[in-house]
CSV table of C-alpha atoms and ligand atoms in Angstrom, one decimal:
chain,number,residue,atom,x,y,z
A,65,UNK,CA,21.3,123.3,51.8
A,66,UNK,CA,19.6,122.5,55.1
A,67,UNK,CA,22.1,121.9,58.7
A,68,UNK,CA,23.1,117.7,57.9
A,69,UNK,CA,24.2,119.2,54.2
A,70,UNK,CA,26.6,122.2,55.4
A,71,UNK,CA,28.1,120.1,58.5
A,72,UNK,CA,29.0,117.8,55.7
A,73,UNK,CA,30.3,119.9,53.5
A,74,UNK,CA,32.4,121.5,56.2
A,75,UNK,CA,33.9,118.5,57.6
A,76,UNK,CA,35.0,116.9,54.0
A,77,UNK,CA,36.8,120.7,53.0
A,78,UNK,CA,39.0,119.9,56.7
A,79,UNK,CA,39.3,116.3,55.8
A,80,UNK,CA,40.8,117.6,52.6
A,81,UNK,CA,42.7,120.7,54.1
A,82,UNK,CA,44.5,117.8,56.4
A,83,UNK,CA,45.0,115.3,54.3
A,84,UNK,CA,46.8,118.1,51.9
A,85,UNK,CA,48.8,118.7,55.2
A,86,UNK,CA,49.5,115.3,56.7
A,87,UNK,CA,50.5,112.8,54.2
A,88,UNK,CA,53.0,110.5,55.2
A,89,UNK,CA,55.5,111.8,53.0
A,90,UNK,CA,54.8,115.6,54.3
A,91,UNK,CA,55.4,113.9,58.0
A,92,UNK,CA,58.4,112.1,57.3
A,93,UNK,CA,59.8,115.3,55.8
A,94,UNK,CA,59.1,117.3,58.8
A,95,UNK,CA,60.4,115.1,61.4
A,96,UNK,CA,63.6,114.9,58.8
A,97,UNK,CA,64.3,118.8,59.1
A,98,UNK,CA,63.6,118.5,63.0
A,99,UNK,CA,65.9,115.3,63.6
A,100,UNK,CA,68.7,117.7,61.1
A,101,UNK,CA,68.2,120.9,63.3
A,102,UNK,CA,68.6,118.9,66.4
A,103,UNK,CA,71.7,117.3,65.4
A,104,UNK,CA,72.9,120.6,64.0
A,105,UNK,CA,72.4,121.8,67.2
A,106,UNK,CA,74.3,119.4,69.2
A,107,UNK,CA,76.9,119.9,66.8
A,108,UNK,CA,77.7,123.0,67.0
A,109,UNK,CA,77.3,122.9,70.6
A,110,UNK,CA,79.7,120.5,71.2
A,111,UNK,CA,82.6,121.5,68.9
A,112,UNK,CA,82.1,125.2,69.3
A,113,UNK,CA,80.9,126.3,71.9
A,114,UNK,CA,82.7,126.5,75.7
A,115,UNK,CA,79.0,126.6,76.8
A,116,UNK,CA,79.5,122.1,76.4
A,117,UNK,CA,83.0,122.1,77.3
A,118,UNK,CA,83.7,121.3,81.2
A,119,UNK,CA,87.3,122.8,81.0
A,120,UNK,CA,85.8,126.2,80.3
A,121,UNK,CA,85.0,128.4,83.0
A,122,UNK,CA,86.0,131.9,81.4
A,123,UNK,CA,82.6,132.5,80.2
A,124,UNK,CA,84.0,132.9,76.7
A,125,UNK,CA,81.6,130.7,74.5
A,126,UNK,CA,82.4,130.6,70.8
A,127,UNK,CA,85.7,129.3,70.6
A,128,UNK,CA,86.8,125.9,68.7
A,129,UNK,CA,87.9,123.2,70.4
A,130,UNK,CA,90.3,120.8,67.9
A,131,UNK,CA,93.2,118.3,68.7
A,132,UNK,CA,96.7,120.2,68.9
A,133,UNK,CA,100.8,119.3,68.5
A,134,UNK,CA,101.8,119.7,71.9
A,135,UNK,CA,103.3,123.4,72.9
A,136,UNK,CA,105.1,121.5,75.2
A,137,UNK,CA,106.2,118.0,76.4
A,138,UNK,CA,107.4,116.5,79.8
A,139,UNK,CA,111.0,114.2,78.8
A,140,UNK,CA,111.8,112.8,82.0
A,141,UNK,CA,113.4,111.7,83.8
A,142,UNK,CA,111.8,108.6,84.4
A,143,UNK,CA,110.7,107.7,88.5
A,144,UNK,CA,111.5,111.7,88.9
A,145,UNK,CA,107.8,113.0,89.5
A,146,UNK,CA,106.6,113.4,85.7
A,147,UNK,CA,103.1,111.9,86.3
A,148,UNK,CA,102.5,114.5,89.6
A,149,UNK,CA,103.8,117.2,87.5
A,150,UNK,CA,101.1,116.6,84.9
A,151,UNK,CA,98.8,116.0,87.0
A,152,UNK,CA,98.9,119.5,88.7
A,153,UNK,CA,99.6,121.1,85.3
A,154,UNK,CA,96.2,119.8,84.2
A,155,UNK,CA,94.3,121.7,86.7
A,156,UNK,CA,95.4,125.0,85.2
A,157,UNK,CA,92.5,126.3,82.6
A,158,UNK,CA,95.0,127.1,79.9
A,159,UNK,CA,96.6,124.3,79.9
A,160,UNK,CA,95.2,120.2,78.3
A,161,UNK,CA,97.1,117.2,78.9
A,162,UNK,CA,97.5,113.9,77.2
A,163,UNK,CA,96.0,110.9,79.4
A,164,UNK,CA,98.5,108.8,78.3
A,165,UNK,CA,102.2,108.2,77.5
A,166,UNK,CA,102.6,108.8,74.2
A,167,UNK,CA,105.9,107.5,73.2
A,168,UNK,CA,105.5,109.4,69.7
A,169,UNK,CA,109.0,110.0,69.2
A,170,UNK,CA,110.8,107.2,71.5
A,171,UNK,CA,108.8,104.4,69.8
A,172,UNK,CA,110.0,103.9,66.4
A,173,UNK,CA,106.4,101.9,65.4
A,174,UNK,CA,104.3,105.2,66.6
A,175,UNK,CA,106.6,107.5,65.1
A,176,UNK,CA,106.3,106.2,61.4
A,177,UNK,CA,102.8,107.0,62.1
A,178,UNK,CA,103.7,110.4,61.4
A,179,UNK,CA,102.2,113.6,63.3
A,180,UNK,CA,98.9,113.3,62.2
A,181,UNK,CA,98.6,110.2,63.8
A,182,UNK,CA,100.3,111.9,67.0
A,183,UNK,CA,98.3,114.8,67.0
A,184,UNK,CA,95.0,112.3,67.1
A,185,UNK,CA,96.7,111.1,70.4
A,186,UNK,CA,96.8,115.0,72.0
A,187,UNK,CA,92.9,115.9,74.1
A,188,UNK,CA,91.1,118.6,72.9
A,189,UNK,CA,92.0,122.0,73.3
A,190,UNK,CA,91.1,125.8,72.8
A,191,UNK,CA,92.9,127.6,70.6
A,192,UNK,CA,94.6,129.7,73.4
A,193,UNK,CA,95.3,126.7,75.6
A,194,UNK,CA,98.8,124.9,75.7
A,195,UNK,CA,98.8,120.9,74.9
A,196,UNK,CA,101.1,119.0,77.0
A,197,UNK,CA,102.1,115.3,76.6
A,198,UNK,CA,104.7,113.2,79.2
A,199,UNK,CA,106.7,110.5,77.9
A,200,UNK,CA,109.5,110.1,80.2
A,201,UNK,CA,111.6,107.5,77.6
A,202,UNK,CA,112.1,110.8,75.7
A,203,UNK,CA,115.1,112.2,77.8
A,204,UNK,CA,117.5,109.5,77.1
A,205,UNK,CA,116.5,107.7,74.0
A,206,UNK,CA,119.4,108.9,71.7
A,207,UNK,CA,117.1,109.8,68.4
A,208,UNK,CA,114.3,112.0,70.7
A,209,UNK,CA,116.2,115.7,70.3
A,210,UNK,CA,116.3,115.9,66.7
A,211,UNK,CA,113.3,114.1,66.0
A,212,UNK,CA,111.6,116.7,68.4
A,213,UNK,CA,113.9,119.4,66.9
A,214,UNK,CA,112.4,118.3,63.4
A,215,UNK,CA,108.6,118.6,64.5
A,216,UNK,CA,109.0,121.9,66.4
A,217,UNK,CA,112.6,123.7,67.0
A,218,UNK,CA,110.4,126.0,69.3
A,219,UNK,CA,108.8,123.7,71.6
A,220,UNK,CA,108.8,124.1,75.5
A,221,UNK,CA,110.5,121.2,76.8
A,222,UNK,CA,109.9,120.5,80.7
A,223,UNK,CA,112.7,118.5,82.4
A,224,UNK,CA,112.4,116.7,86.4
A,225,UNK,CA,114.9,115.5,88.0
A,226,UNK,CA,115.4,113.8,91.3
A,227,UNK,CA,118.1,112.6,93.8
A,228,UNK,CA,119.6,110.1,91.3
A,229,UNK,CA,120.6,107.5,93.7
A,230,UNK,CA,116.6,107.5,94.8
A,231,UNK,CA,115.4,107.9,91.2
A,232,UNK,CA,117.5,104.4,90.6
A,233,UNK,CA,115.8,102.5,93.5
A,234,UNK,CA,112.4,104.0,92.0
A,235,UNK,CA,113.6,102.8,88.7
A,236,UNK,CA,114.7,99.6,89.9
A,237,UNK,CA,111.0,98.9,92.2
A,238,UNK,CA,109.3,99.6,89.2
A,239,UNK,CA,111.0,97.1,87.3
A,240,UNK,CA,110.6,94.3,90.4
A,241,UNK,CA,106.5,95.5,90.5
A,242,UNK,CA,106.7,94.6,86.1
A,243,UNK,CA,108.5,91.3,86.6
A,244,UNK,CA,106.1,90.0,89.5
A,245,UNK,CA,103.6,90.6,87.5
A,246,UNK,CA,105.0,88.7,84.8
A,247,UNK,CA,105.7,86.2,87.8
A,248,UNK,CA,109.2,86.6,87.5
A,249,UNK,CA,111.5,85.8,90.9
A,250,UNK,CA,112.1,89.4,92.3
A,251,UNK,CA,115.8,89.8,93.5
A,252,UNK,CA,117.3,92.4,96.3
A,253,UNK,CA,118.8,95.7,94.5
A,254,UNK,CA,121.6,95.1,96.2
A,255,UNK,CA,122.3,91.7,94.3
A,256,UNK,CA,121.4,93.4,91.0
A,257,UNK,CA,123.2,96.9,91.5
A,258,UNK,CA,126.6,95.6,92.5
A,259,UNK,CA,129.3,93.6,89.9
A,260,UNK,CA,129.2,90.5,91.4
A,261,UNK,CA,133.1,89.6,90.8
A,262,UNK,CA,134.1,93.0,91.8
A,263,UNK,CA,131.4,94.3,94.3
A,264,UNK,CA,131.2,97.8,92.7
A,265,UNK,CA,128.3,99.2,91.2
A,266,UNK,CA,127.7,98.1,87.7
A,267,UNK,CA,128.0,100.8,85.6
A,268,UNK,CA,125.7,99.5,83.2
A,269,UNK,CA,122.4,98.6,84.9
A,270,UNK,CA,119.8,100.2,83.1
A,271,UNK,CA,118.4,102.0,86.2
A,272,UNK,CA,121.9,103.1,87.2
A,273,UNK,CA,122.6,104.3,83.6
A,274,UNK,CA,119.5,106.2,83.6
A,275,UNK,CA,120.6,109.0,86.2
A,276,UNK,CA,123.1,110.0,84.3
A,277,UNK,CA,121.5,113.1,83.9
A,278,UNK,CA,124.7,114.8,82.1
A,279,UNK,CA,125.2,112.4,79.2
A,280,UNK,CA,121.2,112.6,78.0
A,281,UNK,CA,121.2,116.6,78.6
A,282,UNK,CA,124.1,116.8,76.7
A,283,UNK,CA,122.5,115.2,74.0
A,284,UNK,CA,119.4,117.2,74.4
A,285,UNK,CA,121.5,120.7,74.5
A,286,UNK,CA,122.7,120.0,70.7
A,287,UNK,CA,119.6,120.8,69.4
A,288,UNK,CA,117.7,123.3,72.0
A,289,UNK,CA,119.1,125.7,73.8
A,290,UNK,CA,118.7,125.9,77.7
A,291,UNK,CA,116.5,128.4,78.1
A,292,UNK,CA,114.0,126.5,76.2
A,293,UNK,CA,114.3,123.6,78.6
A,294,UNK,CA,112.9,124.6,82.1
A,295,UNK,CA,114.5,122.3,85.0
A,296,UNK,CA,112.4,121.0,87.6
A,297,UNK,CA,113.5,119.5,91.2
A,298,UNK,CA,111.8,116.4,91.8
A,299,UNK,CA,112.2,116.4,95.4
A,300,UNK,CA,111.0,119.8,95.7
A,301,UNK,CA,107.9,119.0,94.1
A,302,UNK,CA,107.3,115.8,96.5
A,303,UNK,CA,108.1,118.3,99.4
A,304,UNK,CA,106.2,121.4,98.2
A,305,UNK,CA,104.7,121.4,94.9
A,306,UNK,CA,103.2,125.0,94.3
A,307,UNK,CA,106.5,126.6,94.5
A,308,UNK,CA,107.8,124.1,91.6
A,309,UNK,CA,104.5,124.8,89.7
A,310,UNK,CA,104.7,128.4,89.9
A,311,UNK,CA,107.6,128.6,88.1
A,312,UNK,CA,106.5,126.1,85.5
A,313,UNK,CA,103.7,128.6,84.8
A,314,UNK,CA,106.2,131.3,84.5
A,315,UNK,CA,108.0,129.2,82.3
A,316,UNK,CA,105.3,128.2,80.0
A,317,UNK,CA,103.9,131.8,79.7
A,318,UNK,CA,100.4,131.1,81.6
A,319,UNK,CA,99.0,132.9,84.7
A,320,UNK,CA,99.4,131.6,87.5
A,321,UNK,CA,96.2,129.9,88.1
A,322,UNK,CA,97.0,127.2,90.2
A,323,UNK,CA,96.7,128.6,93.9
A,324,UNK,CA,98.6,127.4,96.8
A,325,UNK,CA,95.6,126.3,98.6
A,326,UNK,CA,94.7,123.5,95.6
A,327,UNK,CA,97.7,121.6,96.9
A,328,UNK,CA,96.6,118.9,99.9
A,329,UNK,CA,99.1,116.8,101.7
A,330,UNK,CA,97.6,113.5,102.2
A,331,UNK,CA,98.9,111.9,105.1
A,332,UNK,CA,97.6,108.5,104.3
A,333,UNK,CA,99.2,109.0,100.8
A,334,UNK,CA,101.9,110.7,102.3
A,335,UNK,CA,102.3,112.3,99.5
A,336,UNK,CA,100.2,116.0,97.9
A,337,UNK,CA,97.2,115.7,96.0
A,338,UNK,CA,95.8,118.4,94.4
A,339,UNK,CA,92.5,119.9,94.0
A,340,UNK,CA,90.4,119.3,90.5
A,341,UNK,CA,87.2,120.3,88.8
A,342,UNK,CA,85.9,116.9,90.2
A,343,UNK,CA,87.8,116.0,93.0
A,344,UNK,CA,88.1,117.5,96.6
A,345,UNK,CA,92.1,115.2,96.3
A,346,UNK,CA,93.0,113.6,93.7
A,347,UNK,CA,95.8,111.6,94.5
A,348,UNK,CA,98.5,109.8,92.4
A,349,UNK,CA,98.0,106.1,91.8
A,350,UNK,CA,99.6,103.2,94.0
A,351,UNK,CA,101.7,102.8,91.5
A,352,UNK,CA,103.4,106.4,92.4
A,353,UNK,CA,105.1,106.4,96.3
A,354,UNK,CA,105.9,103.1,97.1
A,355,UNK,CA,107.6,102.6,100.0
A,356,UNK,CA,111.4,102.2,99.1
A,357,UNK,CA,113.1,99.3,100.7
A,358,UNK,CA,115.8,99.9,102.9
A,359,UNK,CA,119.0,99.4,101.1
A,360,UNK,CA,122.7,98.9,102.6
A,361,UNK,CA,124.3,101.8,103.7
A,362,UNK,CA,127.9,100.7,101.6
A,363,UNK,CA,125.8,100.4,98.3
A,364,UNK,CA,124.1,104.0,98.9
A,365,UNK,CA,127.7,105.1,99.3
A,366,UNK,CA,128.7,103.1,96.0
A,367,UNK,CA,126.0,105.2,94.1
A,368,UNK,CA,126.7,108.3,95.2
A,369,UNK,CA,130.2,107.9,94.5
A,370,UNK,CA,129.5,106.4,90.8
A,371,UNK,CA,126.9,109.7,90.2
A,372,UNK,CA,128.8,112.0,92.0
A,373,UNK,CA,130.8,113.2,89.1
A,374,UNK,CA,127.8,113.1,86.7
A,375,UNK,CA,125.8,115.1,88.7
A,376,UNK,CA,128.5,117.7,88.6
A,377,UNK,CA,128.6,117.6,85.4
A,378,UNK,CA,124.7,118.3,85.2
A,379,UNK,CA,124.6,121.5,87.2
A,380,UNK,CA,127.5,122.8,85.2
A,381,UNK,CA,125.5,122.0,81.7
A,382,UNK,CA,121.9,123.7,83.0
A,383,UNK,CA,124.0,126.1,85.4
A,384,UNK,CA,121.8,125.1,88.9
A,385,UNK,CA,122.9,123.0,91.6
A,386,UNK,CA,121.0,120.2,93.5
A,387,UNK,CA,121.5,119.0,96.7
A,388,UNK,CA,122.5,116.0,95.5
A,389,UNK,CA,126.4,116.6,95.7
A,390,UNK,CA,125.9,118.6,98.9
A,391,UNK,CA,126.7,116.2,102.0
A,392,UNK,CA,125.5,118.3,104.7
A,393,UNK,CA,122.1,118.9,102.6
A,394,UNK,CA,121.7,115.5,102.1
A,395,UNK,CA,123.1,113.8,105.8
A,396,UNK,CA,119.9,116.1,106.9
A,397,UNK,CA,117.2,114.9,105.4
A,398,UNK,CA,118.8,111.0,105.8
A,399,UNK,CA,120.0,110.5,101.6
B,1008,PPS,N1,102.2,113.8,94.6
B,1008,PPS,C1,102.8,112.7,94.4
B,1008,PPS,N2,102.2,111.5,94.6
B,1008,PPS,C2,102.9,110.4,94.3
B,1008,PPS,N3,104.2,110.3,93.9
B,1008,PPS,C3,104.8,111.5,93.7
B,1008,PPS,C4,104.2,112.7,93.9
B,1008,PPS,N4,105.0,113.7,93.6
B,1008,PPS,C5,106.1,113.2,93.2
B,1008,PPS,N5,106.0,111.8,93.2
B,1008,PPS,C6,107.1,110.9,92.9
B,1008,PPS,O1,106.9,110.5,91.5
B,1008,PPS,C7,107.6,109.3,91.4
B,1008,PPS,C8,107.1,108.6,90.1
B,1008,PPS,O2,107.7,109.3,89.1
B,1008,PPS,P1,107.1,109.3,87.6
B,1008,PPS,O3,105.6,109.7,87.6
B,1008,PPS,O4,107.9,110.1,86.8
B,1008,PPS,O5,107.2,107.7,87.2
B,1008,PPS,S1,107.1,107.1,85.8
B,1008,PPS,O6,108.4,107.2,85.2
B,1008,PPS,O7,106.1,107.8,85.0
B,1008,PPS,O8,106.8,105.7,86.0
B,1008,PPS,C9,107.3,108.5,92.7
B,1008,PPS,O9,108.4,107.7,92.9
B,1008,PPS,P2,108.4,106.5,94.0
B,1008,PPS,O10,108.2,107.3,95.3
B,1008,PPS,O11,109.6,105.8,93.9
B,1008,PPS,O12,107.2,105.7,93.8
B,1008,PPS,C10,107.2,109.6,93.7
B,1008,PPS,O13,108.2,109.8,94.5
């Protein structure tokens, strides 16, 4: 065999060792198991690993992150602080909220949707962090205690409440910001609070109705006993949130990992923000601290009349007082 011979011979046995190797089908199967392994990968990265989750910083890797019934849920009262109370909740690492209002058990539509369908609706969570949803209709829509009661008899239920005769101008604002926008004529709250015949308040205007904390607790303490319902003091938590907080953690059975420090009045807000994993303040939406509109002395008077025994009632049922009741408390800071 002289050189040209064995240079053949050599370079037909390769050609035949590769095209053994690299026929198309061969490739295709390769780059099949590598596009598998990859997604595998991802996969398991993603759903369970903490390495791929932003929420954990606990150095704790292998844990599985799934969609959970909430632990506990945020009832009310509506225009008392619920959306600034979730808000700082969901800076604690043990605890997920929902983005949304749910409205699972208020809303008869979501409700025969069943829990599944509720559960889809909670964020993802680790199995030792609490899932927490607000729906502030909850706490005096009539059917929400036993329904709740019928999902969970153990759940943590958080309640806030605010100066009532504030929580009803809130209430009413709101309504006046919803009606604009459906380019509806705005009227004064005076004009809509008082009976026009007899000029007292009218009993039953939805935003007066609604701070009558007593008759929807009352309601609420048929199925769940007090202590399983932790009160919160709305205008404590505009004032000075982390005392409110802390005992919220208390109550819930976390640590308390949400320092003073992470609370930051805003003066241009005029309002606290708080401190988050992305932002150096985040602050409520516009929607949350209007400016109230100065209302008539004699119709402030009216309300606190009309809730005066109501709120009496309240402290009596959860067994804490507010200064709502308490004229010297309240002449001083102007209410
Ligand atoms: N940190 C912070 N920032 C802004 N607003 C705050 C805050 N803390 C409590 N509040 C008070 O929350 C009131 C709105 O209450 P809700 O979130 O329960 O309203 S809602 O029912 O969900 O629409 C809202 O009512 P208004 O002041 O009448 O707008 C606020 O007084």
């Amino acid at each position: 065999m002289n050189y040209q011979d064995v240079k053949y011979t050599q370079l037909s046995n390769k050609t035949e060792v590769c095209s053994r190797c690299c026929t198309p089908r061969k490739l295709f199967t390769y780059f099949f198991i590598l596009i598998v392994t990859l997604i595998g990968l991802l996969v398991t990265c993603y759903s369970h690993s903490g390495i791929c989750n932003k929420y954990d910083n606990r150095k704790v890797h292998i844990r599985l992150t799934k969609r959970r019934l909430p632990h506990c849920i945020i009832i009310g009262a509506r225009k008392a602080g619920t959306r600034a109370l979730l808000t700082y909740l969901k800076v604690h690492p043990d605890i997920q909220t929902a983005q949304y209002e749910v409205h699972f058990f208020d809303n008869q539509e979501n409700y025969d949707f069943g829990y599944g369908w509720y559960q889809k609706q909670m964020p993802y969570s680790f199995p030792d962090q609490l899932t927490i949803e607000k729906s502030p209709a909850y706490f005096t829509e009539s059917s929400v205690p036993g329904r709740v009661y019928s999902m969970n008899s153990t759940i943590k239920i958080l309640l806030i409440v605010r100066d009532p005769v504030q929580r009803t101008i809130s209430d009413q604002l709101q309504l006046n910001f919803k009606g604009l926008d459906m380019g509806l004529e705005v009227k004064p709250f005076e004009e809509l609070v008082l009976n026009p015949k007899t000029g007292n308040i009218d009993m039953n205007f939805k935003p007066v109705q609604r701070s009558y904390y007593d008759v929807y607790m009352k309601n609420w303490l048929k199925y769940f006993p007090l202590n399983q319902i932790h009160i919160v003091d709305g205008d404590q938590l505009i004032a000075d949130p982390y005392p409110e907080v802390y005992k919220v953690e208390s109550f819930l059975g976390v640590r308390h990992a949400i320092p003073q420090s992470d609370f930051v009045y805003n003066a241009t807000k005029g309002f606290y923000c708080v401190k988050t994993d992305t932002a150096y303040q985040k602050c409520l939406s516009g929607s949350k601290g209007r400016s109230h509109p100065h209302i008539q002395k004699e119709v402030i008077e009216k309300l606190k009349d009309v809730f005066w025994k109501h709120n009496e009632n309240f402290f009596e049922l959860v067994n804490q007082r507010f200064f709502w009741n308490n004229k010297t408390m309240a002449s001083k800071i102007g209410k």
